[in-house]
CSV table of C-alpha atoms and ligand atoms in Angstrom, one decimal:
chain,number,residue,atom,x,y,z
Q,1,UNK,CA,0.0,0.0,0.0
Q,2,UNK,CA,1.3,3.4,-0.9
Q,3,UNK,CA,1.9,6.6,1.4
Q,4,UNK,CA,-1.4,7.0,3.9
Q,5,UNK,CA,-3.6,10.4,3.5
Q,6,UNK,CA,-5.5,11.0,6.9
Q,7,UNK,CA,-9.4,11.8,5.5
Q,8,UNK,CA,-11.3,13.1,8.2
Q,9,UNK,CA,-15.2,13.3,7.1
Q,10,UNK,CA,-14.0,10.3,4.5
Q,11,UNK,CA,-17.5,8.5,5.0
Q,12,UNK,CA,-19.3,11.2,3.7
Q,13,UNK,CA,-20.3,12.3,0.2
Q,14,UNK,CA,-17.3,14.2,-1.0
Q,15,UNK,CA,-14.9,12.1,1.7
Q,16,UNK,CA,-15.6,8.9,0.1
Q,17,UNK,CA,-15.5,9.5,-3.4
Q,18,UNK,CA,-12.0,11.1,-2.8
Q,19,UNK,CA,-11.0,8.7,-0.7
Q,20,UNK,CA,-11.3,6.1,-3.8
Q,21,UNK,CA,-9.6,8.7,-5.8
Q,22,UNK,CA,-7.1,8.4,-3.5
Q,23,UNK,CA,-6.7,4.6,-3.9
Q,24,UNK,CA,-6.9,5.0,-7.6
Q,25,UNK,CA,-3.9,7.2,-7.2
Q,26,UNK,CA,-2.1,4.5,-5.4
Q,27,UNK,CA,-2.2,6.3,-2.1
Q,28,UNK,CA,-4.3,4.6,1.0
Q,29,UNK,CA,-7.0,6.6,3.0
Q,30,UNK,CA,-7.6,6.3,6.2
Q,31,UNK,CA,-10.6,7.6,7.2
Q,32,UNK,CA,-11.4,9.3,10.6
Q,33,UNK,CA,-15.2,9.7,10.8
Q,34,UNK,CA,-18.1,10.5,13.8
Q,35,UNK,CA,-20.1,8.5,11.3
Q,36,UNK,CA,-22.8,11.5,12.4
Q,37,UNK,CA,-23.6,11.9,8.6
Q,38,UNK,CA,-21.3,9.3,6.7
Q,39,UNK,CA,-22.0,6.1,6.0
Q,40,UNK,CA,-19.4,2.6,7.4
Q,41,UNK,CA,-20.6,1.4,3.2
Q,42,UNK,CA,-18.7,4.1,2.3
Q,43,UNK,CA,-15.6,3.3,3.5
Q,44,UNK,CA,-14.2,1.0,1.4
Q,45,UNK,CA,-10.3,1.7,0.5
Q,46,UNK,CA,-8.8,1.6,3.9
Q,47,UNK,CA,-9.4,1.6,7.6
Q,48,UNK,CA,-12.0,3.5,9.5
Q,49,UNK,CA,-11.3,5.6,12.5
Q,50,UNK,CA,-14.6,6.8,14.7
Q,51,UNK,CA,-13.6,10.0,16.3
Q,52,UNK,CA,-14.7,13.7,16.9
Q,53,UNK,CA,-12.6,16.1,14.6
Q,54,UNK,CA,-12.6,18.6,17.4
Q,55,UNK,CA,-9.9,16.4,19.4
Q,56,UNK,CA,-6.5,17.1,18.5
Q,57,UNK,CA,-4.9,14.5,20.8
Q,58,UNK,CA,-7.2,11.6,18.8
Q,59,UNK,CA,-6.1,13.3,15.2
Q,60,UNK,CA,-2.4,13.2,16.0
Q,61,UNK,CA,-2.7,9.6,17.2
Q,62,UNK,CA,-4.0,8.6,14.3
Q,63,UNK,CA,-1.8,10.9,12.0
Q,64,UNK,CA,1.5,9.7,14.0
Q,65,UNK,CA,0.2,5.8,14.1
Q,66,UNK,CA,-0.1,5.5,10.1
Q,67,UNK,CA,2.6,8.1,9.4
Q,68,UNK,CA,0.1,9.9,7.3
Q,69,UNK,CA,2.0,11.8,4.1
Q,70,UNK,CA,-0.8,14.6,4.5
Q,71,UNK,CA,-4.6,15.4,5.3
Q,72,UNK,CA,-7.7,16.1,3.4
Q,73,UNK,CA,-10.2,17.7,5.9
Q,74,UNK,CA,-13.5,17.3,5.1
Q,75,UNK,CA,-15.4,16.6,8.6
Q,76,UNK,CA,-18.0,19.3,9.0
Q,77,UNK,CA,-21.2,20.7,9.2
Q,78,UNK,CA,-22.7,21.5,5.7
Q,79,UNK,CA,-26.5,22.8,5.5
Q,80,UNK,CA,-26.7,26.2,5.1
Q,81,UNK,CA,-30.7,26.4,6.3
Q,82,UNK,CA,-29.2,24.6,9.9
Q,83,UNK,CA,-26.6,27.6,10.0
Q,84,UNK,CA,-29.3,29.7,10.3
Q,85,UNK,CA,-31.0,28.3,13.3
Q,86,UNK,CA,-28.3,26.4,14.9
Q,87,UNK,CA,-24.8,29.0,14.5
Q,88,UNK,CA,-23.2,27.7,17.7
Q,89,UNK,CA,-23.2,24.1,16.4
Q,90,UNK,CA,-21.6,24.7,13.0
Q,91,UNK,CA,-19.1,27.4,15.0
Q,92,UNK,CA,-18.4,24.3,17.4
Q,93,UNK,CA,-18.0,22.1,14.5
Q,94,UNK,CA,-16.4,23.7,11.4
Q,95,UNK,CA,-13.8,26.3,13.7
Q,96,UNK,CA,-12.8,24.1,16.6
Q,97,UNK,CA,-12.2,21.1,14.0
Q,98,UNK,CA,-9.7,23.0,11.8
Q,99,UNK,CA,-8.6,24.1,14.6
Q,100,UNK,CA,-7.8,21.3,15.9
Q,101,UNK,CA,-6.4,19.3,12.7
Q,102,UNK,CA,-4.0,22.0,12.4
Q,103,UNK,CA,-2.9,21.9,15.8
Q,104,UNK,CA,-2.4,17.6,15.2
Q,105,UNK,CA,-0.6,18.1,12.2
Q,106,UNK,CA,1.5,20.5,14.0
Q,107,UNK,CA,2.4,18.2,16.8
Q,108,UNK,CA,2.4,15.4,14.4
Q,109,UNK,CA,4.8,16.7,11.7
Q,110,UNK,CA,2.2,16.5,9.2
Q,111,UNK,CA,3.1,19.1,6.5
Q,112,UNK,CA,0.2,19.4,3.7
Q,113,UNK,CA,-3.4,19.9,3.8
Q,114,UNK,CA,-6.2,19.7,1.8
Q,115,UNK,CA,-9.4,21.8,3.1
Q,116,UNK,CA,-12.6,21.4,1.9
Q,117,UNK,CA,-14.1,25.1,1.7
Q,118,UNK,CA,-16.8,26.5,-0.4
Q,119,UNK,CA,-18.7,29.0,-2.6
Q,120,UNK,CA,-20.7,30.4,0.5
Q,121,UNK,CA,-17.2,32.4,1.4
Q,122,UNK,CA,-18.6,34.5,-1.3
Q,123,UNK,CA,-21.9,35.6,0.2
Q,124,UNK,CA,-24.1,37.3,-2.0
Q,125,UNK,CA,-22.1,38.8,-5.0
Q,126,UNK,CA,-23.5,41.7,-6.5
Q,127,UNK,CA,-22.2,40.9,-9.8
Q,128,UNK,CA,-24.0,38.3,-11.6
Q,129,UNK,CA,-20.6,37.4,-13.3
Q,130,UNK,CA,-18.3,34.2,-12.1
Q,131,UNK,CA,-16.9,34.4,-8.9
Q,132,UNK,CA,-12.8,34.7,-8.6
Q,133,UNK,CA,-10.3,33.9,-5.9
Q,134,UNK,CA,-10.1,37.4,-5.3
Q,135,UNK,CA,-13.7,38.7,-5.3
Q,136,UNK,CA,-14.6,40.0,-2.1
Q,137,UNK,CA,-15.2,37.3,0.8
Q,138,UNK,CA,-18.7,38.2,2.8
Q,139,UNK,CA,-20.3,35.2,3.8
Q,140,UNK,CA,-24.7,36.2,4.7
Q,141,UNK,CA,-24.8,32.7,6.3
Q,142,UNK,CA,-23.1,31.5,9.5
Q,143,UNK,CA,-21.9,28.3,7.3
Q,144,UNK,CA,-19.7,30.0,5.0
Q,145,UNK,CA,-18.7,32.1,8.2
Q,146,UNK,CA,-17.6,29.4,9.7
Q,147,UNK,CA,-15.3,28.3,6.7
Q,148,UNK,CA,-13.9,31.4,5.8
Q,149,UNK,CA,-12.7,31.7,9.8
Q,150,UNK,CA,-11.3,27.9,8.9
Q,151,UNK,CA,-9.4,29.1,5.7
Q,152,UNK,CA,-8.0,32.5,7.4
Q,153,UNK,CA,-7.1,30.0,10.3
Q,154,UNK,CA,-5.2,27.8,8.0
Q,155,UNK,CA,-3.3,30.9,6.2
Q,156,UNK,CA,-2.0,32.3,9.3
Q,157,UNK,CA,-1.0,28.6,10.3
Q,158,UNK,CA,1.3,28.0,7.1
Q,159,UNK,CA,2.7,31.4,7.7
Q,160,UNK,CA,3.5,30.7,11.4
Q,161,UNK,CA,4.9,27.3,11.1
Q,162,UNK,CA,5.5,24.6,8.8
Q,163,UNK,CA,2.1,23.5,6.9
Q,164,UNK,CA,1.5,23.9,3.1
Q,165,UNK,CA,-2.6,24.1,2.5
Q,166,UNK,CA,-4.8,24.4,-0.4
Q,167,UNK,CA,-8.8,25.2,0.2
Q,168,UNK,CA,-11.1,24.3,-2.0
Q,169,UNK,CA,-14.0,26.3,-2.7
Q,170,UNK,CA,-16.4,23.6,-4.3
Q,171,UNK,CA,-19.4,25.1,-5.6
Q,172,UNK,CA,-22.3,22.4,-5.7
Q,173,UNK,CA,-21.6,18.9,-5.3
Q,174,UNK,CA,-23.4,16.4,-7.1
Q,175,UNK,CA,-24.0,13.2,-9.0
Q,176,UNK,CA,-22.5,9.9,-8.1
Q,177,UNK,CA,-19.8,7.4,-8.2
Q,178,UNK,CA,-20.2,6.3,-12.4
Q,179,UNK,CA,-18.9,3.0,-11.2
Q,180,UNK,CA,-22.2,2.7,-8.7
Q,181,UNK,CA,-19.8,1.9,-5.6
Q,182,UNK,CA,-20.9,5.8,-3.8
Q,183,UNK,CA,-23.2,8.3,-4.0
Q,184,UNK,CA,-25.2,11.2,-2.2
Q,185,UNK,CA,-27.0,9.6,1.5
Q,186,UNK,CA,-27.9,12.2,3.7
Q,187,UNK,CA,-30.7,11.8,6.3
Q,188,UNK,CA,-32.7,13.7,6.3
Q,189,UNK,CA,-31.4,14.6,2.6
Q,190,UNK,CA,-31.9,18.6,2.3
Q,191,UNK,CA,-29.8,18.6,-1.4
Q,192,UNK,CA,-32.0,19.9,-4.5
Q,193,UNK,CA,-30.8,17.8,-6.8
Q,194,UNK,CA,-31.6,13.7,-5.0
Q,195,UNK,CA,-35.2,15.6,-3.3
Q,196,UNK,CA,-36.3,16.4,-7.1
Q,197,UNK,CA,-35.6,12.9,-7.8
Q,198,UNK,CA,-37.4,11.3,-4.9
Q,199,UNK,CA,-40.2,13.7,-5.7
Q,200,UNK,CA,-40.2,11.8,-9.3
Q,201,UNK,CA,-40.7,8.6,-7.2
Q,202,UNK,CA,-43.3,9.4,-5.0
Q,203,UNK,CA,-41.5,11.0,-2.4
Q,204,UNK,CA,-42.2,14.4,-1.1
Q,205,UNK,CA,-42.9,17.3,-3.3
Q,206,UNK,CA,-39.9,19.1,-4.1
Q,207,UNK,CA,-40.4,22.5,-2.7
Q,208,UNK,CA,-38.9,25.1,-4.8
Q,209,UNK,CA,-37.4,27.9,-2.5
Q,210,UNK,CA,-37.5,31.0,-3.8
Q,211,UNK,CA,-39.1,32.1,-7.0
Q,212,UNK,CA,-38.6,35.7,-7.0
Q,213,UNK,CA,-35.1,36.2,-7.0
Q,214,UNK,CA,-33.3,38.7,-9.9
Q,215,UNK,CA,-32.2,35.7,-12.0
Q,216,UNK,CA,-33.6,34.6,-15.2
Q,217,UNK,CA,-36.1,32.6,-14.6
Q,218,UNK,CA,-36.8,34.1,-10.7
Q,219,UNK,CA,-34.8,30.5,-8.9
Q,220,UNK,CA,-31.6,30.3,-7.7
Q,221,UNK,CA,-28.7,29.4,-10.4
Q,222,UNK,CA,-25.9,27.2,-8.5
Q,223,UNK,CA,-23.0,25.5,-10.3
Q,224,UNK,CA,-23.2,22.0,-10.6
Q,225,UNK,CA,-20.1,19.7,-10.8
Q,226,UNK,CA,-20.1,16.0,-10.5
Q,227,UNK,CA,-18.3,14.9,-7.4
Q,228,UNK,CA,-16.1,12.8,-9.4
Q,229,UNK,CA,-14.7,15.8,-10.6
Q,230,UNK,CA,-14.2,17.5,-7.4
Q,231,UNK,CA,-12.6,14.4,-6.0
Q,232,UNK,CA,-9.7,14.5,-8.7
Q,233,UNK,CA,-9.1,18.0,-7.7
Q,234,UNK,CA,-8.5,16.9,-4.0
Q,235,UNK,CA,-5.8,14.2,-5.2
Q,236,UNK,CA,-3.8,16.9,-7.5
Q,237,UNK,CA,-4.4,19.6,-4.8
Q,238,UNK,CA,-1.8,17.2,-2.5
Q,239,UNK,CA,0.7,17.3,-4.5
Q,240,UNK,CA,1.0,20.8,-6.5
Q,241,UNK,CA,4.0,23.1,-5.7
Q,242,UNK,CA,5.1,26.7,-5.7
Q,243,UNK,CA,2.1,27.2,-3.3
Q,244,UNK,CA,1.9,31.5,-2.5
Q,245,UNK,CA,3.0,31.8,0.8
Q,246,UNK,CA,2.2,28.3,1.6
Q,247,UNK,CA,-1.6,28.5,0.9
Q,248,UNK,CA,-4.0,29.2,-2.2
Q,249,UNK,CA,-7.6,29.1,-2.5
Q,250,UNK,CA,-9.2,27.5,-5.6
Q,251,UNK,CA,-13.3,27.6,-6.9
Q,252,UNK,CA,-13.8,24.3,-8.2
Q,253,UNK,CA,-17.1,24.7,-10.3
Q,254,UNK,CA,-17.8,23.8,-14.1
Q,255,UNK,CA,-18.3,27.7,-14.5
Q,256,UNK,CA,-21.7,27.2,-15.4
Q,257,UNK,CA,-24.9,28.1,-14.1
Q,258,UNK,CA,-28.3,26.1,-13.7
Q,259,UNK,CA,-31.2,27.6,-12.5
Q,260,UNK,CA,-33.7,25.1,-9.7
Q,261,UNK,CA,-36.2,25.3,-12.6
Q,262,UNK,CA,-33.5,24.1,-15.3
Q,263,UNK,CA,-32.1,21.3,-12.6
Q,264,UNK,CA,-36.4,19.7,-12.3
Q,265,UNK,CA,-36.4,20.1,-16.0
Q,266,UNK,CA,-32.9,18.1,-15.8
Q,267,UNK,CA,-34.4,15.4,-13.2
Q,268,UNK,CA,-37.7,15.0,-15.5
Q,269,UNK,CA,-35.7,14.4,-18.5
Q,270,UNK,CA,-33.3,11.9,-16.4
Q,271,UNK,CA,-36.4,10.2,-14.6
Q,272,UNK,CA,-39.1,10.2,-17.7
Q,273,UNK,CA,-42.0,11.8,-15.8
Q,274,UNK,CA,-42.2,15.6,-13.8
Q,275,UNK,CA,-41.2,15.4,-10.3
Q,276,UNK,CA,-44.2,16.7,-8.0
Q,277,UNK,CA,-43.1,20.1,-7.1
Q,278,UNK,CA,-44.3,23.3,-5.2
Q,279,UNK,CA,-43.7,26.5,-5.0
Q,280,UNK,CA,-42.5,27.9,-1.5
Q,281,UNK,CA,-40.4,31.5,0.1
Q,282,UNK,CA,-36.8,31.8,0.1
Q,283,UNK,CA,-34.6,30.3,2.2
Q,284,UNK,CA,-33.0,31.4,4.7
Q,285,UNK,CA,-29.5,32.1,3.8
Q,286,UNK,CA,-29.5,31.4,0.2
Q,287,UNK,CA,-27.6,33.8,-2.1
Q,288,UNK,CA,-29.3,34.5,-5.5
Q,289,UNK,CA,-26.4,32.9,-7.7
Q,290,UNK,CA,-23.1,31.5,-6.8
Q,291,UNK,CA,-21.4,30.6,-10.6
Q,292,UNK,CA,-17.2,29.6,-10.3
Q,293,UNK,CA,-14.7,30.8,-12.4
Q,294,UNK,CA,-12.4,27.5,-12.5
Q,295,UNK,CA,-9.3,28.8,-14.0
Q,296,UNK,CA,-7.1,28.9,-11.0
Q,297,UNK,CA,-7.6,25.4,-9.9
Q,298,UNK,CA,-7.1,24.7,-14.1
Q,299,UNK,CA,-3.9,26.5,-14.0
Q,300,UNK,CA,-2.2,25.6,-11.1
Q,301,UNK,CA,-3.7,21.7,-10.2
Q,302,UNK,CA,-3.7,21.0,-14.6
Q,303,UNK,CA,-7.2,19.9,-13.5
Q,304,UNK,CA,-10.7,20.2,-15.8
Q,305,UNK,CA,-14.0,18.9,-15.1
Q,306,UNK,CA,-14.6,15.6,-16.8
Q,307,UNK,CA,-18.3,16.1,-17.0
Q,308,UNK,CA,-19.2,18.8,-18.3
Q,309,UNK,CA,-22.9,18.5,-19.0
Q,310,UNK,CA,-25.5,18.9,-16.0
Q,311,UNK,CA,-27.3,16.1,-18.2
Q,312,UNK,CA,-24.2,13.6,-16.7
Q,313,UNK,CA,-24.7,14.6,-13.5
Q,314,UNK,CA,-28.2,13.8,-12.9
Q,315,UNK,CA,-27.8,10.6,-15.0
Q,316,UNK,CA,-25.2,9.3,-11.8
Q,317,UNK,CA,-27.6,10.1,-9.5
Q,318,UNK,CA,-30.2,8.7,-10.6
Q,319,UNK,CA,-28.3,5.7,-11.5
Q,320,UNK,CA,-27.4,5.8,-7.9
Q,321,UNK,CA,-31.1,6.2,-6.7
Q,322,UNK,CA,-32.6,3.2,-9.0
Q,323,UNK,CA,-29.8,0.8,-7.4
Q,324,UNK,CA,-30.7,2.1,-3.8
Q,325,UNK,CA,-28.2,4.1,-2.7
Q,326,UNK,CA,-26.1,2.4,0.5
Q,327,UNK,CA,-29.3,-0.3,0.4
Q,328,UNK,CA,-32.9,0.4,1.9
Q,329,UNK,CA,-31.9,-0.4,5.5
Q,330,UNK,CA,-30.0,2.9,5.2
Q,331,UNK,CA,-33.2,4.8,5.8
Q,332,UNK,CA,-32.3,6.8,9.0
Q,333,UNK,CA,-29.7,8.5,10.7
Q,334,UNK,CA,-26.3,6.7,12.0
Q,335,UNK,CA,-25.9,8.6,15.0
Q,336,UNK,CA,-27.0,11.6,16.7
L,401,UDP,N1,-33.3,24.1,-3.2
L,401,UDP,C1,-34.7,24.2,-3.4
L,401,UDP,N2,-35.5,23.2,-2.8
L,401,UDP,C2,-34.9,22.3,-2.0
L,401,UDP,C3,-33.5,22.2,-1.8
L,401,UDP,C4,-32.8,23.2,-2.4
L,401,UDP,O1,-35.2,25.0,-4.2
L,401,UDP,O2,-35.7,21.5,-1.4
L,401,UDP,C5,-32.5,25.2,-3.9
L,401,UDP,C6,-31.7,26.0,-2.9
L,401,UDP,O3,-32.5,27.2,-2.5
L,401,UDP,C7,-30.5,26.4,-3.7
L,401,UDP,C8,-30.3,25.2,-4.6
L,401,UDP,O4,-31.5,24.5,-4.6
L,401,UDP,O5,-30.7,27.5,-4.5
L,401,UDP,C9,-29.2,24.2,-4.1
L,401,UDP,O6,-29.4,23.9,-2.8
L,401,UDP,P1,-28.7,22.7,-2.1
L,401,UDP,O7,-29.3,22.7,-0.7
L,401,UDP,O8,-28.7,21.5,-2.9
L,401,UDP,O9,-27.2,23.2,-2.0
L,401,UDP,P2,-26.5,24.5,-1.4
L,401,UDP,O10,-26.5,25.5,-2.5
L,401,UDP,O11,-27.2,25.0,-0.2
L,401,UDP,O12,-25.1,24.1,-1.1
């Protein structure tokens, strides 16, 4: 087995599907997971660790006891309507845990990270044009608050001792594992794209939030990319060089916008009948459009998006959907 990559959050959506890019790539994961939202399927390429990301003793255990080559953090709290209500968790959570992976790799020796960061850093641009590196950061949710603190956390920790870091700004994740072995599981699922296709399947009506926003067609326009995709980008974002000042922040997106309205028409064409839909207010948090501009992470990891079609994307997941997902004993929560 080749060098060990400490993957905390790897039994999650994003984790796991990098964490067999990983393999691919001839590296092992090891996986250090609360299981709160991941799945023990899901792990599948190397061992399993349970533990709380906030506890920096447990991390550098684990980082010093496989001699882990570097760490992809992805353990956190990601719904941006739960922000809202519940800021103190997802402060607690997505702070304290970077906090505390860069304080293990510290102690550990561990010299490169990988941080999964996002779009929401962005807040609500006023410009309906595609978001760079250096547009200005304003988060309107206490989710991308919360990862902005973690990014300017990491920056002033490679500048004070001896950590290289890239942060990944993904836009929004999506479709499945083409291979069938992993795919989007979140319960309760709150993610537009796998509710419009339960709606198709007699599962609740897709409610769509928001139809009066200064966008084409009044619904929010996110940028799609397939998870595959974003997966890759974690692998090459290891092992690129030359980083400024020891950290760099990358948009991974496809650069292209879909409206909710163009992702149901997406789902119906996927599915072959409408998903059951209604119309509801905004929600709480949600920016009109977040659309990335890719070419930094093209120019500095030599990555592209794969799939580039939003037709692809819903394909996976419903491919992932029709095979039932993890299986249907999966059908409620793994731990509080
Ligand atoms: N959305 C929606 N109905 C839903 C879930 C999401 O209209 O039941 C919209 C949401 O307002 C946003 C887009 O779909 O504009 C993507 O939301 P999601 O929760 O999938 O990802 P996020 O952008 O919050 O990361």
């Amino acid at each position: 087995p080749g060098p060990c990559i400490l993957v905390t959050g790897g039994a999650g959506f994003i984790g796991s599907h990098t964490s067999k890019a990983l393999s691919r790539a001839g590296y092992t994961p090891v996986v250090y997971d609360n299981l709160s939202n991941g799945h023990v399927e899901a792990v599948k390429w190397g061992p399993l660790i349970i533990g709380d990301v906030r506890d920096a003793n447990h991390l550098a255990e684990a980082m010093r006891e496989y001699s882990v080559a570097g760490v992809i953090h992805f353990a956190g709290l990601i719904e941006v309507g739960r922000s809202v209500s519940r800021p103190d968790l997802f402060w607690d959570h997505n702070l304290n845990g970077v906090a505390a992976v860069v304080s293990a790799m510290r102690r550990s020796g561990t010299a490169r990270l990988v941080f999964s960061s996002t779009a929401a850093v962005y807040g609500a641009p006023a410009e309906m044009s595609r978001l760079r590196e250096a547009d200005r950061l304003a988060p309107i949710n206490p989710y991308g608050d919360s990862k902005l603190a973690g990014e300017r956390l990491i920056a002033a920790s490679c500048a004070a001792f001896d950590l290289e870091a890239v942060a990944l700004r993904y836009f929004n994740a999506a479709g499945a594992d083409p291979e069938g072995d992993l795919g989007e599981a979140h319960y309760p699922e709150t993610h537009l794209i796998p509710l419009a296709i339960e709606a198709t399947m007699g599962g609740a009506p897709l409610t769509v939030f928001g139809s009066d926003y200064p966008t084409p067609d009044g619904s929010c326009v996110r940028d799609y990319i397939h998870v595959a995709d974003l997966a890759r980008a974690h692998v090459l974002a290891l092992q690129v060089g030359g980083l400024d000042a020891g950290f760099e922040a990358m948009n991974l997106g496809r650069g292209v916008g879909s409206s909710v309205r163009e992702i149901i028409a997406a789902v119906t064409a996927a599915c072959g009948r409408h998903p059951a839909v209604v119309e509801g207010g905004r929600r709480a948090g949600d920016p009109p459009m977040l659309v990335a501009d890719p070419a930094a992470a093209m120019e500095r990891l030599g990555w592209s998006p794969q799939v580039r079609d939003l037709a692809t994307i819903v394909d996976t997941a419903v491919a992932w959907r029709r095979g039932c997902g993890f299986g249907p004993a999966r059908q409620g929560p793994a731990a509080a």
